[in-house]
């Protein structure tokens, strides 16, 4: 759906009036296209926030390979609050992994304070931290401080710029974070801000010693043959974009949706060179029918995207509206995953489920929907360690905020406008933003990201 306000703010009168009246002026976000695949406006500046070296340049250089940006290793003069260099930068990566005391937080200030005016529109700030240690309250205080810092910075940056924190959980090394850094330091993460993403050391992609790093940095060309992906709810909206995004990197996509959507589904599958699978995901035999549709009995990527809303305040909500939403959005996710795990169809695979910020913040009229989406977050968190240990499979979720789809077009105007603007980027996201995030979690190289729920919400104020 078109955001007319955003377009108007980029006209002459719109620019004049927004400035005069102090209205939000959302940036036209730089999203990935084949013509503009990397961030623009300057190099990627790598700084270390502490006197002692954090990750090490060689490891970081390797991890940043594939960002497509020239990397400049800068110096921070902590004592004088200075960062070397001049001119625009497209992105800044601050290595704060060695941060162990509150006093050392001044290094974060010294790194970024002089730089922010040099950060290009739609630029990125990424902090690399360590998991707060349970047995070292000084380190834990300093590392936890980074979370508040990044979330505040994301709200301050403006002009389509974002800030995120990547945490290494020991003994993870920075190479485990390579796919995550590539994603965050690219136009693919245009609507992801204020997030804390933890990266662990365990887990490898099947058949690779190093976790299956990709050849060109966008998850494509793993060189392991064509991957097979299943996307539920693929006939339209976010699911259609996810299917398209996975096909873009060479996957064969099984596009699943209800029989009533068969025409749209066939159109999508044909366009992507995939296979249409008309099926109600709540059907008792859905798991078995999916297994039947797998040529080799296994799936590389499973995306639980199908979802419905049946909004009404609890006081007015009949049991069937409650049950329908819980069944499509949550129970079917568990049933299908359990069936595919038991059938051995998920080995070395990536499972990505779709939650919602409604499941984090709650919403009037959405007790059923929010319960189902909160349930998805619980499902992912609990299953992830076991799925990795027993099936070498990762299980993560995306939690979209306000995304421009038919679902949100049906929301009354005033609530829709509020939903669109109440985030750090002052606009709704596009289905592609969710698809890009799913595609990153689905990469073979994202083996070290597990059990996480990543919000794709432009840092919405809801549930923040
Ligand atoms: N649009 C948003 O702003 C937003 C925000 C947060 C979360 N989400 C979630 O993202 C997902 C996609 O949302 P969307 O906006 O694209 O919705 P949409 O209504 O445009 O598409 C959902 C698709 O799921 C399919 N579907 C519904 N029930 C099904 C069933 N039983 N079996 C198989 N397919 C079924 C529908 O036919 C439809 O094609 C949903 O899980 C939704 O809850 C969306």
Short mmCIF file of N, CA, C and O and ligand atoms in Angstrom, two decimals, residues 231-242 256-261 264-265 277-283 304-310 324 327-329 332 353-358 369 372-373 398-409 411 429 431 434 456, ligand 1:
data_model
loop_
_atom_site.label_atom_id
_atom_site.label_comp_id
_atom_site.label_asym_id
_atom_site.label_seq_id
_atom_site.Cartn_x
_atom_site.Cartn_y
_atom_site.Cartn_z
N UNK A 231 7.44 -22.25 2.04
CA UNK A 231 6.92 -21.02 2.64
C UNK A 231 5.41 -21.16 2.75
O UNK A 231 4.73 -21.37 1.73
N UNK A 232 4.86 -21.05 3.96
CA UNK A 232 3.40 -21.12 4.11
C UNK A 232 2.82 -19.72 3.94
O UNK A 232 3.47 -18.72 4.24
N UNK A 233 1.58 -19.66 3.45
CA UNK A 233 0.95 -18.36 3.21
C UNK A 233 1.66 -17.59 2.12
O UNK A 233 1.85 -16.38 2.22
N UNK A 234 2.04 -18.30 1.03
CA UNK A 234 2.92 -17.70 0.01
C UNK A 234 2.15 -17.04 -1.13
O UNK A 234 2.75 -16.51 -2.05
N UNK A 235 0.80 -17.06 -1.08
CA UNK A 235 0.04 -16.56 -2.23
C UNK A 235 0.07 -15.05 -2.35
O UNK A 235 -0.22 -14.49 -3.40
N UNK A 236 0.39 -14.37 -1.24
CA UNK A 236 0.36 -12.90 -1.31
C UNK A 236 1.18 -12.32 -0.15
O UNK A 236 1.71 -13.07 0.68
N UNK A 237 1.23 -11.01 -0.09
CA UNK A 237 1.79 -10.29 1.07
C UNK A 237 3.22 -10.68 1.39
O UNK A 237 4.07 -10.86 0.50
N UNK A 238 3.49 -10.82 2.67
CA UNK A 238 4.85 -11.08 3.13
C UNK A 238 5.34 -12.45 2.64
O UNK A 238 6.50 -12.59 2.22
N UNK A 239 4.45 -13.44 2.64
CA UNK A 239 4.83 -14.79 2.20
C UNK A 239 5.29 -14.80 0.75
O UNK A 239 6.27 -15.47 0.40
N UNK A 240 4.58 -14.07 -0.10
CA UNK A 240 4.97 -13.99 -1.52
C UNK A 240 6.37 -13.40 -1.64
O UNK A 240 7.20 -13.88 -2.42
N UNK A 241 6.65 -12.37 -0.85
CA UNK A 241 7.98 -11.75 -0.91
C UNK A 241 9.07 -12.68 -0.38
O UNK A 241 10.18 -12.72 -0.91
N UNK A 242 8.74 -13.43 0.68
CA UNK A 242 9.73 -14.38 1.23
C UNK A 242 10.06 -15.43 0.16
O UNK A 242 11.23 -15.75 -0.09
N UNK A 256 3.06 -22.72 -0.33
CA UNK A 256 1.86 -23.33 0.26
C UNK A 256 0.86 -22.24 0.63
O UNK A 256 1.23 -21.21 1.20
N UNK A 257 -0.41 -22.49 0.30
CA UNK A 257 -1.48 -21.59 0.76
C UNK A 257 -2.80 -22.34 0.64
O UNK A 257 -2.85 -23.45 0.07
N UNK A 258 -3.86 -21.74 1.15
CA UNK A 258 -5.16 -22.42 1.14
C UNK A 258 -5.69 -22.58 -0.29
O UNK A 258 -5.33 -21.80 -1.18
N UNK A 259 -6.58 -23.57 -0.45
CA UNK A 259 -7.18 -23.87 -1.75
C UNK A 259 -7.83 -22.63 -2.37
O UNK A 259 -7.69 -22.37 -3.57
N UNK A 260 -8.52 -21.82 -1.53
CA UNK A 260 -9.22 -20.63 -2.04
C UNK A 260 -8.24 -19.65 -2.70
O UNK A 260 -8.65 -18.82 -3.50
N UNK A 261 -6.97 -19.72 -2.35
CA UNK A 261 -5.99 -18.79 -2.92
C UNK A 261 -5.20 -19.47 -4.05
O UNK A 261 -4.13 -18.98 -4.45
N UNK A 264 -3.85 -17.34 -7.15
CA UNK A 264 -2.71 -16.47 -6.81
C UNK A 264 -1.47 -17.32 -6.52
O UNK A 264 -0.35 -16.97 -6.91
N UNK A 265 -1.70 -18.42 -5.84
CA UNK A 265 -0.58 -19.28 -5.47
C UNK A 265 0.15 -19.82 -6.71
O UNK A 265 1.38 -19.79 -6.79
N UNK A 277 1.62 -25.58 -3.66
CA UNK A 277 1.12 -26.64 -2.80
C UNK A 277 -0.14 -26.13 -2.10
O UNK A 277 -0.08 -25.57 -1.00
N UNK A 278 -1.32 -26.27 -2.79
CA UNK A 278 -2.54 -25.78 -2.17
C UNK A 278 -2.92 -26.68 -0.99
O UNK A 278 -3.17 -27.87 -1.17
N UNK A 279 -2.91 -26.13 0.19
CA UNK A 279 -3.12 -26.95 1.39
C UNK A 279 -3.44 -26.03 2.57
O UNK A 279 -2.77 -25.00 2.75
N UNK A 280 -4.44 -26.42 3.36
CA UNK A 280 -4.73 -25.68 4.59
C UNK A 280 -3.77 -26.20 5.66
O UNK A 280 -3.78 -27.39 5.98
N UNK A 281 -2.95 -25.31 6.18
CA UNK A 281 -1.90 -25.73 7.10
C UNK A 281 -2.47 -26.28 8.42
O UNK A 281 -1.76 -26.96 9.17
N UNK A 282 -3.76 -26.01 8.67
CA UNK A 282 -4.37 -26.54 9.89
C UNK A 282 -4.93 -27.95 9.69
O UNK A 282 -5.41 -28.56 10.65
N UNK A 283 -4.90 -28.45 8.46
CA UNK A 283 -5.43 -29.80 8.21
C UNK A 283 -4.64 -30.83 9.01
O UNK A 283 -3.42 -30.69 9.17
N UNK A 304 7.41 -20.57 8.46
CA UNK A 304 6.02 -20.51 8.93
C UNK A 304 5.57 -19.06 8.83
O UNK A 304 5.88 -18.25 9.70
N UNK A 305 4.86 -18.75 7.75
CA UNK A 305 4.44 -17.35 7.56
C UNK A 305 2.93 -17.18 7.62
O UNK A 305 2.45 -16.12 7.99
N UNK A 306 2.17 -18.25 7.25
CA UNK A 306 0.71 -18.11 7.19
C UNK A 306 0.19 -17.58 8.52
O UNK A 306 0.62 -18.02 9.58
N UNK A 307 -0.71 -16.62 8.43
CA UNK A 307 -1.27 -16.07 9.67
C UNK A 307 -2.56 -15.35 9.38
O UNK A 307 -2.79 -14.89 8.26
N UNK A 308 -3.42 -15.29 10.38
CA UNK A 308 -4.69 -14.56 10.22
C UNK A 308 -4.94 -13.69 11.45
O UNK A 308 -4.36 -13.93 12.52
N UNK A 309 -5.78 -12.68 11.28
CA UNK A 309 -6.28 -11.92 12.43
C UNK A 309 -7.80 -12.06 12.45
O UNK A 309 -8.44 -12.14 11.39
N UNK A 310 -8.37 -12.10 13.63
CA UNK A 310 -9.83 -12.06 13.82
C UNK A 310 -10.04 -11.18 15.04
O UNK A 310 -10.32 -11.66 16.13
N UNK A 324 -9.69 -20.13 15.90
CA UNK A 324 -9.18 -20.06 14.52
C UNK A 324 -7.79 -19.43 14.48
O UNK A 324 -6.87 -19.95 13.83
N UNK A 327 -5.17 -21.62 16.08
CA UNK A 327 -4.87 -22.81 15.29
C UNK A 327 -3.95 -22.49 14.11
O UNK A 327 -2.93 -23.16 13.90
N UNK A 328 -4.29 -21.44 13.35
CA UNK A 328 -3.47 -21.10 12.16
C UNK A 328 -2.09 -20.58 12.59
O UNK A 328 -1.06 -21.01 12.09
N UNK A 329 -2.09 -19.64 13.54
CA UNK A 329 -0.85 -18.90 13.83
C UNK A 329 0.12 -19.66 14.74
O UNK A 329 1.32 -19.38 14.72
N UNK A 332 -0.69 -24.90 14.41
CA UNK A 332 -0.24 -25.55 13.16
C UNK A 332 1.28 -25.45 13.00
O UNK A 332 1.91 -26.33 12.40
N UNK A 353 10.01 -18.77 11.95
CA UNK A 353 8.57 -18.58 12.19
C UNK A 353 8.27 -17.08 12.23
O UNK A 353 9.16 -16.26 12.43
N UNK A 354 6.99 -16.77 12.05
CA UNK A 354 6.60 -15.34 12.03
C UNK A 354 5.82 -15.00 13.28
O UNK A 354 4.71 -15.47 13.48
N UNK A 355 6.44 -14.18 14.11
CA UNK A 355 5.75 -13.66 15.29
C UNK A 355 5.19 -12.29 14.90
O UNK A 355 4.85 -12.04 13.74
N UNK A 356 5.13 -11.38 15.83
CA UNK A 356 4.65 -10.01 15.57
C UNK A 356 4.98 -9.18 16.79
O UNK A 356 5.04 -9.71 17.91
N UNK A 357 5.14 -7.87 16.60
CA UNK A 357 5.37 -7.06 17.80
C UNK A 357 4.10 -7.04 18.67
O UNK A 357 4.18 -6.73 19.85
N UNK A 358 2.96 -7.41 18.07
CA UNK A 358 1.74 -7.53 18.90
C UNK A 358 1.93 -8.61 19.97
O UNK A 358 1.37 -8.53 21.06
N UNK A 369 -4.70 -12.94 18.74
CA UNK A 369 -3.55 -12.79 17.83
C UNK A 369 -2.25 -12.64 18.64
O UNK A 369 -1.24 -13.30 18.37
N UNK A 372 -1.18 -15.82 20.20
CA UNK A 372 -0.60 -16.75 19.22
C UNK A 372 0.83 -16.34 18.86
O UNK A 372 1.73 -17.19 18.74
N UNK A 373 1.06 -15.04 18.73
CA UNK A 373 2.39 -14.58 18.30
C UNK A 373 3.40 -14.63 19.44
O UNK A 373 4.59 -14.89 19.22
N UNK A 398 10.95 -14.00 13.18
CA UNK A 398 10.94 -12.57 12.90
C UNK A 398 9.67 -12.02 13.53
O UNK A 398 8.65 -12.71 13.58
N UNK A 399 9.75 -10.80 14.03
CA UNK A 399 8.57 -10.15 14.61
C UNK A 399 8.35 -8.85 13.85
O UNK A 399 8.93 -7.82 14.19
N UNK A 400 7.52 -8.90 12.77
CA UNK A 400 7.28 -7.67 12.01
C UNK A 400 6.49 -6.66 12.85
O UNK A 400 5.70 -7.03 13.70
N UNK A 401 6.74 -5.40 12.55
CA UNK A 401 5.93 -4.33 13.12
C UNK A 401 4.86 -3.96 12.12
O UNK A 401 4.21 -4.85 11.55
N UNK A 402 4.72 -2.69 11.82
CA UNK A 402 3.73 -2.26 10.84
C UNK A 402 4.32 -2.46 9.44
O UNK A 402 5.27 -1.78 9.05
N UNK A 403 3.74 -3.39 8.69
CA UNK A 403 4.22 -3.68 7.32
C UNK A 403 3.08 -3.38 6.36
O UNK A 403 1.91 -3.70 6.65
N UNK A 404 3.40 -2.76 5.23
CA UNK A 404 2.37 -2.34 4.26
C UNK A 404 1.87 -3.56 3.49
O UNK A 404 2.47 -3.97 2.49
N UNK A 405 0.76 -4.15 3.96
CA UNK A 405 0.16 -5.29 3.27
C UNK A 405 -1.37 -5.14 3.31
O UNK A 405 -1.89 -4.22 3.92
N UNK A 406 -2.06 -6.11 2.71
CA UNK A 406 -3.53 -6.09 2.75
C UNK A 406 -4.03 -6.15 4.18
O UNK A 406 -5.06 -5.60 4.51
N UNK A 407 -3.25 -6.87 5.03
CA UNK A 407 -3.66 -7.02 6.43
C UNK A 407 -3.71 -5.64 7.10
O UNK A 407 -4.67 -5.31 7.78
N UNK A 408 -2.69 -4.81 6.87
CA UNK A 408 -2.65 -3.50 7.54
C UNK A 408 -3.48 -2.46 6.77
O UNK A 408 -3.93 -1.48 7.36
N UNK A 409 -3.73 -2.71 5.46
CA UNK A 409 -4.59 -1.79 4.70
C UNK A 409 -6.01 -1.83 5.26
O UNK A 409 -6.77 -0.86 5.10
N UNK A 411 -6.78 -1.83 8.34
CA UNK A 411 -6.84 -1.15 9.64
C UNK A 411 -7.44 0.25 9.44
O UNK A 411 -7.12 0.91 8.44
N UNK A 429 7.04 -0.62 7.20
CA UNK A 429 8.00 -1.43 6.45
C UNK A 429 7.35 -2.02 5.22
O UNK A 429 6.13 -1.95 5.05
N UNK A 431 6.90 -5.56 2.76
CA UNK A 431 7.02 -7.02 2.89
C UNK A 431 8.45 -7.51 2.61
O UNK A 431 8.94 -8.45 3.24
N UNK A 434 10.77 -7.83 5.65
CA UNK A 434 10.62 -9.06 6.43
C UNK A 434 11.30 -10.21 5.68
O UNK A 434 12.02 -11.02 6.26
N UNK A 456 11.34 -6.72 13.02
CA UNK A 456 11.49 -5.99 11.76
C UNK A 456 10.44 -4.89 11.82
O UNK A 456 9.35 -5.00 11.27
N1 LIG B 1 1.33 -7.15 7.80
C1 LIG B 1 1.83 -6.84 8.98
O1 LIG B 1 1.97 -5.66 9.32
C2 LIG B 1 2.26 -7.94 9.92
C3 LIG B 1 2.77 -7.54 11.16
C4 LIG B 1 3.18 -8.53 12.05
C5 LIG B 1 3.10 -9.86 11.69
N2 LIG B 1 2.59 -10.22 10.49
C6 LIG B 1 2.51 -11.65 10.19
O2 LIG B 1 3.13 -11.89 8.94
C7 LIG B 1 2.50 -13.02 8.30
C8 LIG B 1 2.06 -12.62 6.90
O3 LIG B 1 1.21 -11.49 7.01
P1 LIG B 1 0.61 -10.73 5.74
O4 LIG B 1 0.42 -9.33 6.16
O5 LIG B 1 1.38 -11.04 4.53
O6 LIG B 1 -0.84 -11.42 5.69
P2 LIG B 1 -1.78 -11.74 4.45
O7 LIG B 1 -3.15 -11.87 5.02
O8 LIG B 1 -1.57 -10.77 3.34
O9 LIG B 1 -1.24 -13.17 3.96
C9 LIG B 1 -1.36 -14.32 4.76
C10 LIG B 1 -1.41 -15.53 3.86
O10 LIG B 1 -1.58 -16.68 4.70
C11 LIG B 1 -2.52 -17.52 4.09
N3 LIG B 1 -3.20 -18.40 5.06
C12 LIG B 1 -4.07 -18.05 6.01
N4 LIG B 1 -4.51 -19.14 6.66
C13 LIG B 1 -3.89 -20.20 6.10
C14 LIG B 1 -3.95 -21.59 6.33
N5 LIG B 1 -4.76 -22.11 7.25
N6 LIG B 1 -3.19 -22.41 5.58
C15 LIG B 1 -2.37 -21.89 4.62
N7 LIG B 1 -2.27 -20.57 4.36
C16 LIG B 1 -3.05 -19.73 5.08
C17 LIG B 1 -3.52 -16.57 3.45
O11 LIG B 1 -4.33 -17.20 2.46
C18 LIG B 1 -2.62 -15.49 2.91
O12 LIG B 1 -2.20 -15.77 1.58
C19 LIG B 1 1.36 -13.42 9.22
O13 LIG B 1 1.76 -14.48 10.06
C20 LIG B 1 1.10 -12.17 10.03
O14 LIG B 1 0.50 -12.46 11.26
C21 LIG B 1 2.16 -9.28 9.60
#
